């Protein structure tokens, strides 16, 4: 059974990150993540995505992010196929974050 995907806004992301209830799982590739990411985001690249890795974050609300919101939907499908009841992603993802002038972390 798949759950419908829920689009979260930048304000939803900022609130969840500020209060510590949310973890952003960034499914972009390592070079994209190193070049710039939402502060506090965790890298789990879609190319090597293993839903079992999500267990480390099960105590928080897991929300997926990528560049524009496309890869997040694939990650959600993979997580649901593995038995996770996850369905939230950041609509617009990193592109939206940067366009709004939000802070960015880099390596």
mmCIF file of C-alpha atoms in Angstrom, residues 4 7 14 23 26 30 33 38 45 48 52 66 71 77 80 85 92-93 97 102-104:
data_model
loop_
_atom_site.group_PDB
_atom_site.id
_atom_site.type_symbol
_atom_site.label_atom_id
_atom_site.label_comp_id
_atom_site.label_asym_id
_atom_site.label_seq_id
_atom_site.Cartn_x
_atom_site.Cartn_y
_atom_site.Cartn_z
ATOM 1 C CA UNK A 4 0.013 9.697 -1.240
ATOM 2 C CA UNK A 7 4.329 18.319 -0.329
ATOM 3 C CA UNK A 14 12.308 25.579 8.670
ATOM 4 C CA UNK A 23 15.410 15.274 9.725
ATOM 5 C CA UNK A 26 18.927 14.659 0.966
ATOM 6 C CA UNK A 30 27.620 13.395 -2.957
ATOM 7 C CA UNK A 33 25.500 17.696 -1.454
ATOM 8 C CA UNK A 38 20.164 22.678 3.681
ATOM 9 C CA UNK A 45 22.081 9.354 -2.276
ATOM 10 C CA UNK A 48 22.828 3.893 -3.404
ATOM 11 C CA UNK A 52 17.383 0.323 6.113
ATOM 12 C CA UNK A 66 16.741 16.677 -3.558
ATOM 13 C CA UNK A 71 14.205 12.196 -6.820
ATOM 14 C CA UNK A 77 8.529 4.809 -3.248
ATOM 15 C CA UNK A 80 7.359 2.508 1.207
ATOM 16 C CA UNK A 85 5.151 4.726 6.247
ATOM 17 C CA UNK A 92 10.874 22.552 -4.646
ATOM 18 C CA UNK A 93 13.684 21.142 -2.517
ATOM 19 C CA UNK A 97 15.717 26.875 -0.596
ATOM 20 C CA UNK A 102 18.093 30.639 2.955
ATOM 21 C CA UNK A 103 21.440 29.659 4.536
ATOM 22 C CA UNK A 104 23.445 26.889 2.839
#
